[in-house]
mmCIF file of C-alpha atoms and ligand atoms in Angstrom:
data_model
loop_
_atom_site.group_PDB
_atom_site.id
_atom_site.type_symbol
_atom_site.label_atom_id
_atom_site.label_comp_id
_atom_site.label_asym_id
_atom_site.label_seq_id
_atom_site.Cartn_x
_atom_site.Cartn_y
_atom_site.Cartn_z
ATOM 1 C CA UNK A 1 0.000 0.000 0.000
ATOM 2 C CA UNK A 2 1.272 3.218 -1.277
ATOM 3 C CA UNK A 3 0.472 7.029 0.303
ATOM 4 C CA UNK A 4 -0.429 7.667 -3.597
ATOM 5 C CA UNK A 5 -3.372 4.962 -3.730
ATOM 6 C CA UNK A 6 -4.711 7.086 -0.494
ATOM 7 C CA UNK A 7 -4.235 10.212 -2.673
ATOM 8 C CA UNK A 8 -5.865 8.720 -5.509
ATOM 9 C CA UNK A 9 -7.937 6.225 -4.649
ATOM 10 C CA UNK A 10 -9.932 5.593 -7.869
ATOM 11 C CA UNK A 11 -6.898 4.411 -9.538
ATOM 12 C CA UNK A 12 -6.521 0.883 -10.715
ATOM 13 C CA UNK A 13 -3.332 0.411 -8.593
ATOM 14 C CA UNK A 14 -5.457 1.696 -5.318
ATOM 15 C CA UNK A 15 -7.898 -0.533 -5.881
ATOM 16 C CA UNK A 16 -5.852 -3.608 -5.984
ATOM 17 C CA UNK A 17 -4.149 -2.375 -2.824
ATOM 18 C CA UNK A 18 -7.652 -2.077 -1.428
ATOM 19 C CA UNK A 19 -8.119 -5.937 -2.755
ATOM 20 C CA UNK A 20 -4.685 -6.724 -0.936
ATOM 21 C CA UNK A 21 -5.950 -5.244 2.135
ATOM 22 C CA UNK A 22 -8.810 -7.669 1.742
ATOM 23 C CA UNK A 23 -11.135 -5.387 4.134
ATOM 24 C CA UNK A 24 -14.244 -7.268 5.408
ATOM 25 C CA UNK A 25 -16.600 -4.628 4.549
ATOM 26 C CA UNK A 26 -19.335 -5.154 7.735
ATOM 27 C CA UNK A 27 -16.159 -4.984 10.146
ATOM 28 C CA UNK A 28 -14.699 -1.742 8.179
ATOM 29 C CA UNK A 29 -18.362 -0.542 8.639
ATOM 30 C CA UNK A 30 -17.328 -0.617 12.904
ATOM 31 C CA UNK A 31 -14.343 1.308 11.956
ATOM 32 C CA UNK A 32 -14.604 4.621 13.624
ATOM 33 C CA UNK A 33 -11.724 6.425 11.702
ATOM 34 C CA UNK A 34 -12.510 5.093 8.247
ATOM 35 C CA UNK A 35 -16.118 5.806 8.844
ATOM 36 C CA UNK A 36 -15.573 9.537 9.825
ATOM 37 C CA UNK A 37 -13.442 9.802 7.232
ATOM 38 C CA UNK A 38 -15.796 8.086 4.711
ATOM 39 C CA UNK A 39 -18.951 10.507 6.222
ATOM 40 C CA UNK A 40 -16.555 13.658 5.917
ATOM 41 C CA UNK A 41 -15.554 12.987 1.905
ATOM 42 C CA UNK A 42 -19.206 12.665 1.437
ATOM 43 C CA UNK A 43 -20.517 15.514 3.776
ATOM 44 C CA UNK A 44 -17.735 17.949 2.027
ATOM 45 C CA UNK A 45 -19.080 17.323 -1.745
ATOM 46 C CA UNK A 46 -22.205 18.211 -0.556
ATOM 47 C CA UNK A 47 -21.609 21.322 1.510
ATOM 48 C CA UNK A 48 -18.510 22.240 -0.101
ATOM 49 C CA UNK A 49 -17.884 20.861 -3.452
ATOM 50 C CA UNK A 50 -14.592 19.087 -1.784
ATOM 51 C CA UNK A 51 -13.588 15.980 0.012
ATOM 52 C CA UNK A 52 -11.701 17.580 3.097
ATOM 53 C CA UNK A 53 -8.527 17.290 4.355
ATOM 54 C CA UNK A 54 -6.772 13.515 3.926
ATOM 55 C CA UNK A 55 -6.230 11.448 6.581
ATOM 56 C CA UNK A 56 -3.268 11.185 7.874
ATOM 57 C CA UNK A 57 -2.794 7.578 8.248
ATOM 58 C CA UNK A 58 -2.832 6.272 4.752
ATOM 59 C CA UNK A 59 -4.796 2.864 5.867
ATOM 60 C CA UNK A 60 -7.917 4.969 6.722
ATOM 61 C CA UNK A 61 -7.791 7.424 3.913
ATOM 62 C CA UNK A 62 -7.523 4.770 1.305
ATOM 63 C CA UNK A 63 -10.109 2.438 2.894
ATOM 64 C CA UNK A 64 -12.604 5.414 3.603
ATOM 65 C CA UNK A 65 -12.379 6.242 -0.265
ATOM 66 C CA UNK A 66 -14.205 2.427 -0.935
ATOM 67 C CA UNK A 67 -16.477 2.865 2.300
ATOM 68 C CA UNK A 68 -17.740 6.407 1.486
ATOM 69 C CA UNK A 69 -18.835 4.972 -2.126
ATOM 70 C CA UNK A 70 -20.910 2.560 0.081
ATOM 71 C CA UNK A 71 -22.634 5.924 1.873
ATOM 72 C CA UNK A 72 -23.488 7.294 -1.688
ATOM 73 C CA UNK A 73 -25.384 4.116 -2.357
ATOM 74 C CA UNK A 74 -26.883 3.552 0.779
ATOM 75 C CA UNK A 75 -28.063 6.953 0.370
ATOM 76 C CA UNK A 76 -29.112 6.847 -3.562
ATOM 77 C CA UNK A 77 -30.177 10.102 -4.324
ATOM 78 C CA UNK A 78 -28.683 11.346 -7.379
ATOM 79 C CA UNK A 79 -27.956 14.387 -6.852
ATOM 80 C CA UNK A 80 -25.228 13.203 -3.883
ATOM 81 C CA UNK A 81 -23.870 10.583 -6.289
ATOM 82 C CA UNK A 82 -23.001 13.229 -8.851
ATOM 83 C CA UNK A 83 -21.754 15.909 -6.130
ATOM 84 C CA UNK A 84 -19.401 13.388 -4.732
ATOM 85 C CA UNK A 85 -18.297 12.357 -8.036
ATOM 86 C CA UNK A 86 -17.508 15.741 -8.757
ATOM 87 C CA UNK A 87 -16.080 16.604 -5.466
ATOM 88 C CA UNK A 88 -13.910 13.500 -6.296
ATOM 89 C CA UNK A 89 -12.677 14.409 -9.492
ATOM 90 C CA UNK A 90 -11.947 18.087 -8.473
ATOM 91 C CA UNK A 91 -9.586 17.068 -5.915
ATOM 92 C CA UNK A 92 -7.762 14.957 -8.166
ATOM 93 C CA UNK A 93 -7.296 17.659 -11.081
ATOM 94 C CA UNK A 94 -5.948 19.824 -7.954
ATOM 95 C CA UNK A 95 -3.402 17.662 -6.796
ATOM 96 C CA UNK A 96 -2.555 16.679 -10.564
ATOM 97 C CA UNK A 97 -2.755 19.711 -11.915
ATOM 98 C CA UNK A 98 -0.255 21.234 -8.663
ATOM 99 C CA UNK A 99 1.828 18.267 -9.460
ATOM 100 C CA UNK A 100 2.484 19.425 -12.903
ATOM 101 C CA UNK A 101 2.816 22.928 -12.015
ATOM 102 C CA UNK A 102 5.711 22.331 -9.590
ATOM 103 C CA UNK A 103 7.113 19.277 -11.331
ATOM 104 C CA UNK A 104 7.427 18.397 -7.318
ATOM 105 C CA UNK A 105 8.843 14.809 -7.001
ATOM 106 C CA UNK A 106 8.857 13.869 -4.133
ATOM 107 C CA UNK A 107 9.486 10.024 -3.660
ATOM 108 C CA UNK A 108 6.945 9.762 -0.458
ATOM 109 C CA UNK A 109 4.405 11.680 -2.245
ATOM 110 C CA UNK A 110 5.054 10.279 -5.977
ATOM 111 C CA UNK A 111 2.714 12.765 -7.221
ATOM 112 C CA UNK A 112 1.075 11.791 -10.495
ATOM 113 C CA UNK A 113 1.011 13.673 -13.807
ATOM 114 C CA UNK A 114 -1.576 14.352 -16.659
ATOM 115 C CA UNK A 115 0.437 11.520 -18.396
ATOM 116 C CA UNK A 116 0.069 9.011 -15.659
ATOM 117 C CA UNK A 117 -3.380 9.977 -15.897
ATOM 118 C CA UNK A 118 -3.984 9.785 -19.384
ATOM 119 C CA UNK A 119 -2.340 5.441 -19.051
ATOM 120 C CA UNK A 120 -4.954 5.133 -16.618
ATOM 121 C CA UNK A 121 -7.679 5.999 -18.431
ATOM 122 C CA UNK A 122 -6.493 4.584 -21.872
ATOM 123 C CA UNK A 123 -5.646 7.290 -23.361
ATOM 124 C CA UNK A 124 -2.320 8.373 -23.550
ATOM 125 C CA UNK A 125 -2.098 6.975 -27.295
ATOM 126 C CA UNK A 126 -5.064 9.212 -28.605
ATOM 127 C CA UNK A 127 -3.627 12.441 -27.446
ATOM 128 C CA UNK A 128 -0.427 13.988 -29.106
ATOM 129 C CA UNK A 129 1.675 17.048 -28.994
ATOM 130 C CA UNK A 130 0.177 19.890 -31.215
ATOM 131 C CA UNK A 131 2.525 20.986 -33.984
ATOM 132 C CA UNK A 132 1.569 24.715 -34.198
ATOM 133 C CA UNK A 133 2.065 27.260 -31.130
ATOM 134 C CA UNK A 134 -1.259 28.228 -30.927
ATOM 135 C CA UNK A 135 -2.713 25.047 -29.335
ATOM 136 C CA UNK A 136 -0.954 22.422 -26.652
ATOM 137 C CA UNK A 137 -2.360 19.289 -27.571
ATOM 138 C CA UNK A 138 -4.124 17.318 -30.207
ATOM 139 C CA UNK A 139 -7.043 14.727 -29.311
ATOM 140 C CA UNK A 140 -8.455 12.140 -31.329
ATOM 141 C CA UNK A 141 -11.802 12.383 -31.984
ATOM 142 C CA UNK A 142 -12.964 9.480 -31.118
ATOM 143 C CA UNK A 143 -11.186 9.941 -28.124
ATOM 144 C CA UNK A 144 -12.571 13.229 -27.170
ATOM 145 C CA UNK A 145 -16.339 12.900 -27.557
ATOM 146 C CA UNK A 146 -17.319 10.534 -25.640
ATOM 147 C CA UNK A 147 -15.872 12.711 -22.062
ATOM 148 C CA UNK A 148 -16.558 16.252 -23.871
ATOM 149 C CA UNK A 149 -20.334 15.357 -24.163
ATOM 150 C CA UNK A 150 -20.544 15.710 -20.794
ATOM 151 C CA UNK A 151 -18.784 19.117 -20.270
ATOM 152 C CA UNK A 152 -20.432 22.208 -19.534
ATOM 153 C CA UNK A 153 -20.735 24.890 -22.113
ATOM 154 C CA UNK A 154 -21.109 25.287 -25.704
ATOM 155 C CA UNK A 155 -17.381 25.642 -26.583
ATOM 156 C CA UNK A 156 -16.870 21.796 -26.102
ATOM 157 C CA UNK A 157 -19.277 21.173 -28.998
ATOM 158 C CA UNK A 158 -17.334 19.619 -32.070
ATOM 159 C CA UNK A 159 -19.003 22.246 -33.721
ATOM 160 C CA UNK A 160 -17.376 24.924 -32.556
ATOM 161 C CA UNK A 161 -13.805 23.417 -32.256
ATOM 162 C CA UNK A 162 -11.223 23.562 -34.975
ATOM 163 C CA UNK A 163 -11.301 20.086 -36.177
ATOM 164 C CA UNK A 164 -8.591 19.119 -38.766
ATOM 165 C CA UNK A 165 -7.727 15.086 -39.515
ATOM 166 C CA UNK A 166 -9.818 13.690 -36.865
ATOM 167 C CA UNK A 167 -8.358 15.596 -33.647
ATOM 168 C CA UNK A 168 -9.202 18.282 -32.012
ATOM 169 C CA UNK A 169 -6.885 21.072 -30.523
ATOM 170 C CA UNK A 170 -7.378 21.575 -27.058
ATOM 171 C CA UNK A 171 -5.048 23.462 -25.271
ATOM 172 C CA UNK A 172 -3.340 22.032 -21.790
ATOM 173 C CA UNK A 173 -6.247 23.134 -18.874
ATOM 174 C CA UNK A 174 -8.655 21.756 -21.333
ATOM 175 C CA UNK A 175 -7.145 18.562 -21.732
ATOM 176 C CA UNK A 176 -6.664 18.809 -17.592
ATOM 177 C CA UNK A 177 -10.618 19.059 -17.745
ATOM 178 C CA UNK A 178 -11.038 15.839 -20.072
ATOM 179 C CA UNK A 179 -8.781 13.783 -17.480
ATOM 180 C CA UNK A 180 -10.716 15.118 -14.251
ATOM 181 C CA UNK A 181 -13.985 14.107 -16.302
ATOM 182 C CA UNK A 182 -12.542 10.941 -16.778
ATOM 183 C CA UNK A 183 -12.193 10.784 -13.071
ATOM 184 C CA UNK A 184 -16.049 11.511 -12.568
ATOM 185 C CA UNK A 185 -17.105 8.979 -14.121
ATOM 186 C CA UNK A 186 -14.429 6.529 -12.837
ATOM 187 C CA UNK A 187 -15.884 7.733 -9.277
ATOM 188 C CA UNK A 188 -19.470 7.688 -10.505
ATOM 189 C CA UNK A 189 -18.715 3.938 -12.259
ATOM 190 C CA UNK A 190 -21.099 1.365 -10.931
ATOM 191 C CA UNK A 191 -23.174 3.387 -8.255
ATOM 192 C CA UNK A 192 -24.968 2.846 -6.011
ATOM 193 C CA UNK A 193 -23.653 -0.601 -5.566
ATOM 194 C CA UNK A 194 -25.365 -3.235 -4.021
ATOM 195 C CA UNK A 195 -24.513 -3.051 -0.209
ATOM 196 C CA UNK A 196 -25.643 -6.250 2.191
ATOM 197 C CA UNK A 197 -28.229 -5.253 4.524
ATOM 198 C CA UNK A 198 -25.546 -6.168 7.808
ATOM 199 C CA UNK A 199 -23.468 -2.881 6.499
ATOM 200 C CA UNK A 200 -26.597 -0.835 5.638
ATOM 201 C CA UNK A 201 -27.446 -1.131 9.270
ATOM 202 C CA UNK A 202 -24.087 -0.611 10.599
ATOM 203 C CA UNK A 203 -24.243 2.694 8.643
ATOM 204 C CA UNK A 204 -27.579 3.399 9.607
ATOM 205 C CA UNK A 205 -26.328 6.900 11.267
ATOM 206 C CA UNK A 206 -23.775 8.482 9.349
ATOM 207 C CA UNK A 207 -26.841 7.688 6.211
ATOM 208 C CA UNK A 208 -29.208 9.082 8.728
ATOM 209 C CA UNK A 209 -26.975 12.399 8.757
ATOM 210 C CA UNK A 210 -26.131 12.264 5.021
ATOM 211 C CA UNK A 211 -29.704 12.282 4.617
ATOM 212 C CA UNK A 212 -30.600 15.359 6.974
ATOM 213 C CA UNK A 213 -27.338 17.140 5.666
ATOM 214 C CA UNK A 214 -29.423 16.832 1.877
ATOM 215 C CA UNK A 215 -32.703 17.784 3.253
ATOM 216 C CA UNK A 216 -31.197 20.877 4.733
ATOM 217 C CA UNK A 217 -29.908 21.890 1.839
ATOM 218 C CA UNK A 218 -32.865 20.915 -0.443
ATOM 219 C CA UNK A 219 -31.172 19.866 -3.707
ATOM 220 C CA UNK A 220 -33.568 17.394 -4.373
ATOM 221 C CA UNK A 221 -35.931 19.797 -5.451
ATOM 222 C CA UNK A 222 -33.696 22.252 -6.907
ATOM 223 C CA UNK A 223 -34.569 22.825 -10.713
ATOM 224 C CA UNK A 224 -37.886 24.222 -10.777
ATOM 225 C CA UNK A 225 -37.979 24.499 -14.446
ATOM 226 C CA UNK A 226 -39.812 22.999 -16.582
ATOM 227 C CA UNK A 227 -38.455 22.109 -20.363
ATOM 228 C CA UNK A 228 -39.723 19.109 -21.964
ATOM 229 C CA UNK A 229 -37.610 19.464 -25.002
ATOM 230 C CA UNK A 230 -34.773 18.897 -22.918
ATOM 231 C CA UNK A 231 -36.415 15.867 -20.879
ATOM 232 C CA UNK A 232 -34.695 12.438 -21.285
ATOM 233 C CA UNK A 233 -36.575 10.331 -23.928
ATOM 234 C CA UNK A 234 -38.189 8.075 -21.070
ATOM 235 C CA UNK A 235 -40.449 11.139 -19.420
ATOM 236 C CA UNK A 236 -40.595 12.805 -22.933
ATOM 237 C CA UNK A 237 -42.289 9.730 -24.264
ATOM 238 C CA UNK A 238 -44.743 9.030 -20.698
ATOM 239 C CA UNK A 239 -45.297 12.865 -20.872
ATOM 240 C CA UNK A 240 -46.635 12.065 -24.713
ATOM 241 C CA UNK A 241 -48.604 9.493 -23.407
ATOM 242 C CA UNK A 242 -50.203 11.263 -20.905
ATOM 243 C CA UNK A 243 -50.877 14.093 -22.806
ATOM 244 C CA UNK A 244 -52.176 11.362 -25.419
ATOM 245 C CA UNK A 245 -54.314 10.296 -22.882
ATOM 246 C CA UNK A 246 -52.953 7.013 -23.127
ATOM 247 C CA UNK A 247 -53.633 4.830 -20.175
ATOM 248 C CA UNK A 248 -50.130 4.193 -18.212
ATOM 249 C CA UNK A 249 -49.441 1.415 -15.711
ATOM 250 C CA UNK A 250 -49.165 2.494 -12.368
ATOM 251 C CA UNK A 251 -45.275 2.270 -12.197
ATOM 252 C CA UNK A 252 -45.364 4.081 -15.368
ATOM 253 C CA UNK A 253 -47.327 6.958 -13.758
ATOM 254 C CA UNK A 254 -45.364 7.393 -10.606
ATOM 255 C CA UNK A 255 -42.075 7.542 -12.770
ATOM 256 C CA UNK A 256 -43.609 10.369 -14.576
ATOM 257 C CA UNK A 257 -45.704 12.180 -11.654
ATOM 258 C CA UNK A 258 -42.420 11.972 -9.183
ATOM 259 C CA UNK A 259 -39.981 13.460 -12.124
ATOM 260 C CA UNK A 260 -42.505 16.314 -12.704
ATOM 261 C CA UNK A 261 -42.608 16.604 -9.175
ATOM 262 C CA UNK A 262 -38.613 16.766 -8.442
ATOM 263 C CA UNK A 263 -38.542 19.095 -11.256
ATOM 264 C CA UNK A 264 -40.818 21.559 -9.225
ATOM 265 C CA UNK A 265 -44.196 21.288 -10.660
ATOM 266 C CA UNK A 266 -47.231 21.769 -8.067
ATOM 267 C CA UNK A 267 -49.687 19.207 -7.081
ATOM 268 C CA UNK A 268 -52.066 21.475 -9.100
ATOM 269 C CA UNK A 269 -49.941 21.692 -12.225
ATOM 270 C CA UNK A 270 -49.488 18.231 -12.020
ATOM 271 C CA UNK A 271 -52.895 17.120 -11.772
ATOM 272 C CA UNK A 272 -54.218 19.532 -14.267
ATOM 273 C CA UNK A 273 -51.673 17.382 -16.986
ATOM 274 C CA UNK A 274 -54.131 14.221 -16.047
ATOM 275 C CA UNK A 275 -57.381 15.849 -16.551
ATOM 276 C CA UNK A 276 -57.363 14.154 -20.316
ATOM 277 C CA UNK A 277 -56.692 10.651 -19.126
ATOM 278 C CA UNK A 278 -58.993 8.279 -19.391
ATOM 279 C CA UNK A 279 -61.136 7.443 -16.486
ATOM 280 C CA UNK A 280 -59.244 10.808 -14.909
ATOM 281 C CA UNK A 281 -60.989 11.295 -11.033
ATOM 282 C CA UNK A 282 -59.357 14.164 -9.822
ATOM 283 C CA UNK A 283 -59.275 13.332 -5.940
ATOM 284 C CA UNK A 284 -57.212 10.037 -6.055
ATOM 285 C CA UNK A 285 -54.970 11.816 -8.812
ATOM 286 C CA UNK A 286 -54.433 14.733 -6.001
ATOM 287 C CA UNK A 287 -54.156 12.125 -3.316
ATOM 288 C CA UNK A 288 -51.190 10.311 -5.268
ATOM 289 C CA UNK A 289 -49.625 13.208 -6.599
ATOM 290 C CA UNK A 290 -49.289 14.302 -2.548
ATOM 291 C CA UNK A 291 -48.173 11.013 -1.362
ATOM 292 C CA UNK A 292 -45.190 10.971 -3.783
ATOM 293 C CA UNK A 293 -44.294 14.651 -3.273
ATOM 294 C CA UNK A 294 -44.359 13.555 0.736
ATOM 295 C CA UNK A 295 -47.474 15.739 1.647
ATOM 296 C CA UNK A 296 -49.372 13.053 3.458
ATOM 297 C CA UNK A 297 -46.532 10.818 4.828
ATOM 298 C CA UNK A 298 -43.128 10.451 5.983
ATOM 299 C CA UNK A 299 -41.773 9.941 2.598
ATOM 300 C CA UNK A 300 -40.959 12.079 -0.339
ATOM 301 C CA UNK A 301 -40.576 9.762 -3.633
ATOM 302 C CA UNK A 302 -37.712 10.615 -5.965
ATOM 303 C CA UNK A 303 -37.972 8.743 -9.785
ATOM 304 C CA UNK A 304 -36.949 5.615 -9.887
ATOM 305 C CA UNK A 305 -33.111 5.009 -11.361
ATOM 306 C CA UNK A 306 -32.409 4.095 -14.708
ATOM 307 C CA UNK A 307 -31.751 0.908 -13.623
ATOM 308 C CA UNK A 308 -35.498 0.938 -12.058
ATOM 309 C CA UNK A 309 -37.326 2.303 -15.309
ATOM 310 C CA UNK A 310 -35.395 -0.238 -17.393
ATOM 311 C CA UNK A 311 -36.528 -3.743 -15.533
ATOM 312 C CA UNK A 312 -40.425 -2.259 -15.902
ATOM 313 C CA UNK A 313 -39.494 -1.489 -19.806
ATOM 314 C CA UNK A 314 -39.934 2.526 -19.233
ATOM 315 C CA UNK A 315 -36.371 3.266 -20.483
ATOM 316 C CA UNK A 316 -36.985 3.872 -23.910
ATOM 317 C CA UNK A 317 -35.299 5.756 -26.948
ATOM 318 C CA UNK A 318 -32.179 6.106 -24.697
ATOM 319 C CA UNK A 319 -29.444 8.227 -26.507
ATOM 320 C CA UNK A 320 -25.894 9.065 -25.786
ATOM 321 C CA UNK A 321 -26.348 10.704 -22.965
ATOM 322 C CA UNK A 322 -27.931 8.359 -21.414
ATOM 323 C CA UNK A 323 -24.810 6.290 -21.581
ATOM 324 C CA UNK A 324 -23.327 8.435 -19.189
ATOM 325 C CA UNK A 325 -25.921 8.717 -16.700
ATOM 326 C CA UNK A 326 -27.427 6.557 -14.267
ATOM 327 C CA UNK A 327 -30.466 8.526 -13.277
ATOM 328 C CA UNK A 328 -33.483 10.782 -15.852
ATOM 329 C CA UNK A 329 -32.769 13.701 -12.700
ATOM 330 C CA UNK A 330 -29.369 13.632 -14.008
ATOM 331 C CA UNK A 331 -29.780 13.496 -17.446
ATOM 332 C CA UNK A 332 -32.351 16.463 -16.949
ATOM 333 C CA UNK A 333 -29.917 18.758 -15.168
ATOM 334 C CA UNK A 334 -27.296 18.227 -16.816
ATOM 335 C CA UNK A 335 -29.225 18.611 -20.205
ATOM 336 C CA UNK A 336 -30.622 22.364 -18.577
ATOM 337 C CA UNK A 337 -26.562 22.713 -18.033
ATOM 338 C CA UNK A 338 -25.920 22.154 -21.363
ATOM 339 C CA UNK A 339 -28.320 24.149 -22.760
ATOM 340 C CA UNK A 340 -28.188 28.537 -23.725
ATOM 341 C CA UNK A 341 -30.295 30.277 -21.177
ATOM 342 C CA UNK A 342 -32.781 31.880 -23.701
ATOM 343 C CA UNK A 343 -33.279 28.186 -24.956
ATOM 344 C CA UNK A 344 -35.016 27.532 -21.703
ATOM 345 C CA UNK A 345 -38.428 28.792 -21.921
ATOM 346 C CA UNK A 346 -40.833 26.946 -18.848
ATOM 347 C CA UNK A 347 -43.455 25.360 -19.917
ATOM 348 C CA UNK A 348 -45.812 26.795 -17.615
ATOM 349 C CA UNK A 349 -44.837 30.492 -18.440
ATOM 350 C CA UNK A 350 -44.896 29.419 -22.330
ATOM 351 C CA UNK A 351 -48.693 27.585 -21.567
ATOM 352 C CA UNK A 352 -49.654 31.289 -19.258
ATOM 353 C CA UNK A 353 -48.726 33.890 -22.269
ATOM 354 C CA UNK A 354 -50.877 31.521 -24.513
ATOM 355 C CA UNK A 355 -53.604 31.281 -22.488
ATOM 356 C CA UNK A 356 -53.833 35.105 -22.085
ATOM 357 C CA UNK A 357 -53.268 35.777 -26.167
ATOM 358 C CA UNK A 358 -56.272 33.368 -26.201
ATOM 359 C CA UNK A 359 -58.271 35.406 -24.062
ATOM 360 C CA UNK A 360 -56.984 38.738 -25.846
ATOM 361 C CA UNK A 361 -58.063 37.234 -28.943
ATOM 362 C CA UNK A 362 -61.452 36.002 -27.493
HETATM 363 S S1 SF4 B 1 -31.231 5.558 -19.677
HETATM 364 FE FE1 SF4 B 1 -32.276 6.549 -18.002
HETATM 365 S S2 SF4 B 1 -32.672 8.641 -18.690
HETATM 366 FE FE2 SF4 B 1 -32.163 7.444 -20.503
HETATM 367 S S3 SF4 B 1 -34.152 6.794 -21.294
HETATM 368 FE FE3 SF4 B 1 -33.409 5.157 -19.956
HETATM 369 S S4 SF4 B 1 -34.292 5.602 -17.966
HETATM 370 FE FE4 SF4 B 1 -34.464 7.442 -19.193
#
């Protein structure tokens, strides 16, 4: 066990050393230090965008990395998954990106590089050298899509980069970016995983915590906008078939009322969509619509997982961004990220002006 496989513990090499270490997972879940540490790098993404300071015995930093992963899942909210995989990924282009900027090497500390990086994630032969001064490096293509799709803003869009022969220039922070994406979704890879219900109890109050922590700071219900054009194909097409008036099975109609609900629709918006179902009685469809969005009961419902909507055959027309994704809340914010402010006309405002040019006109 190296201090660098504590320092970056989503590394191939950590994870073997992890393996080595052969921890029994329900006796690391009694593990005080390692499950501070684990609650800390979780807490920190979602307060602060970071993972806090390391540990400083490398045994309990690297084996909190694998145990705070088990949190995420336990907790399985999206929104935390993606935080934490950010928070991850930021902390590694810090300590890379320092690395690189001091050329520090320091045999305790082996720092790793953007070329260490780019082995690990199998791509060191797709990105060369540029020839010209004005840009650093030259990416492949194929190389470069698949982790640019997922960057924010418009100026990662082939379109607007100076493509010549099948790469694409990108200059030395923006390559940095592409490698801490390729951390994301290294972190993000295989969440939430299937934890044995011994551990989930063990964990029972650092989840408990997790779970107030997100409550507090309400980010499950944090969009509040509502664009169907930029909905991922599964609620577009239940949306259609609502709208259709198309009769859905009930798993089918939760899916749709609790994403229209976590988007920040109101019970009255909501219901108002189901008035041209068939058979449409407007007190259970309240009732419902309340008991997912928590109103009556302990519980507030998020939309079931990808993984969820495909096993009842709701995940349908997936695209490519769906391939990088695990949940239609993520897909949805990150498609509103994507997208140019004045693209993002709400629904409801767009359905208000044309009700009143209806009444002008009447
Ligand atoms: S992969 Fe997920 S977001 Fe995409 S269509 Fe299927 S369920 Fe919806």
């Amino acid at each position: 066990m190296e201090r660098r496989h504590a320092t970056y513990p989503f590394l191939d090499a950590a994870r073997e050393a992890v393996a080595e270490l052969d921890p029994d997972l329900r006796a690391l879940a009694d593990e005080e230090r390692v499950v501070a540490r684990a609650t800390e790098r979780v807490e920190r993404a979602l307060t602060d965008g970071d993972i806090g300071e390391p540990h400083r015995d490398v045994r309990t930093e690297l084996l909190s990395y694998p145990l705070a992963r088990v949190l995420v899942s336990l907790v399985d909210e999206h929104i935390l998954t993606r935080r934490y995989a950010r928070s991850e990924a930021g902390a590694a282009h810090e300590r890379f990106t320092a690395a690189e900027g001091s050329k520090l090497k320091s045999a305790r500390e082996q720092p790793l590089t953007a070329d260490d990086l780019l082995a690990e994630f199998d791509l060191a032969r797709h990105v060369h050298p540029a020839e010209s001064d004005l840009d650093d490096h030259l990416v492949e293509v194929g190389a470069y899509l698949p982790l640019a799709a997922d960057m924010r803003g418009e100026g990662w869009r082939l379109v607007n980069r100076a493509l010549a022969d099948g790469m694409v220039p990108v200059s030395t922070a923006e390559r940095d970016d592409l490698l801490r994406k390729a951390v994301e979704r290294r972190v993000a890879d295989g969440l939430p995983l299937a934890v044995p219900t011994a551990v989930g109890d063990a964990l029972d109050g650092p989840v408990a915590d997790l779970r107030e922590t997100l409550a507090d700071l309400d980010l499950t219900r944090d969009i509040d906008t509502v664009v169907p054009e930029r909905f991922p194909p599964c609620m577009k097409a239940l949306l259609d078939g609502v709208q259709k008036g198309d009769h859905l099975a009930h798993h089918s109609r939760f899916a749709i009322t609790a994403f229209l609900a976590s988007i920040g629709m109101t019970t009255d918006e909501i219901v108002d969509l189901y008035t041209v179902n068939p058979g449409f009685a407007e007190d259970i469809t309240r009732y419902q619509t309340d008991h997912i969005r928590g109103e009556t009961g302990p519980t507030e419902y998020s939309p079931p997982s990808c993984a969820t909507m495909q096993s009842y055959g709701d995940c349908i027309n997936k695209d490519e961004r769906c391939e990088t994704i695990s949940h239609p809340l993520a897909y949805y914010e990150e498609a509103l990220d994507d997208a140019d402010e004045e693209e993002l006309t709400d629904w409801r405002e767009a359905n208000e002006e044309a009700d009143d040019e209806g009444e002008a006109e009447a």
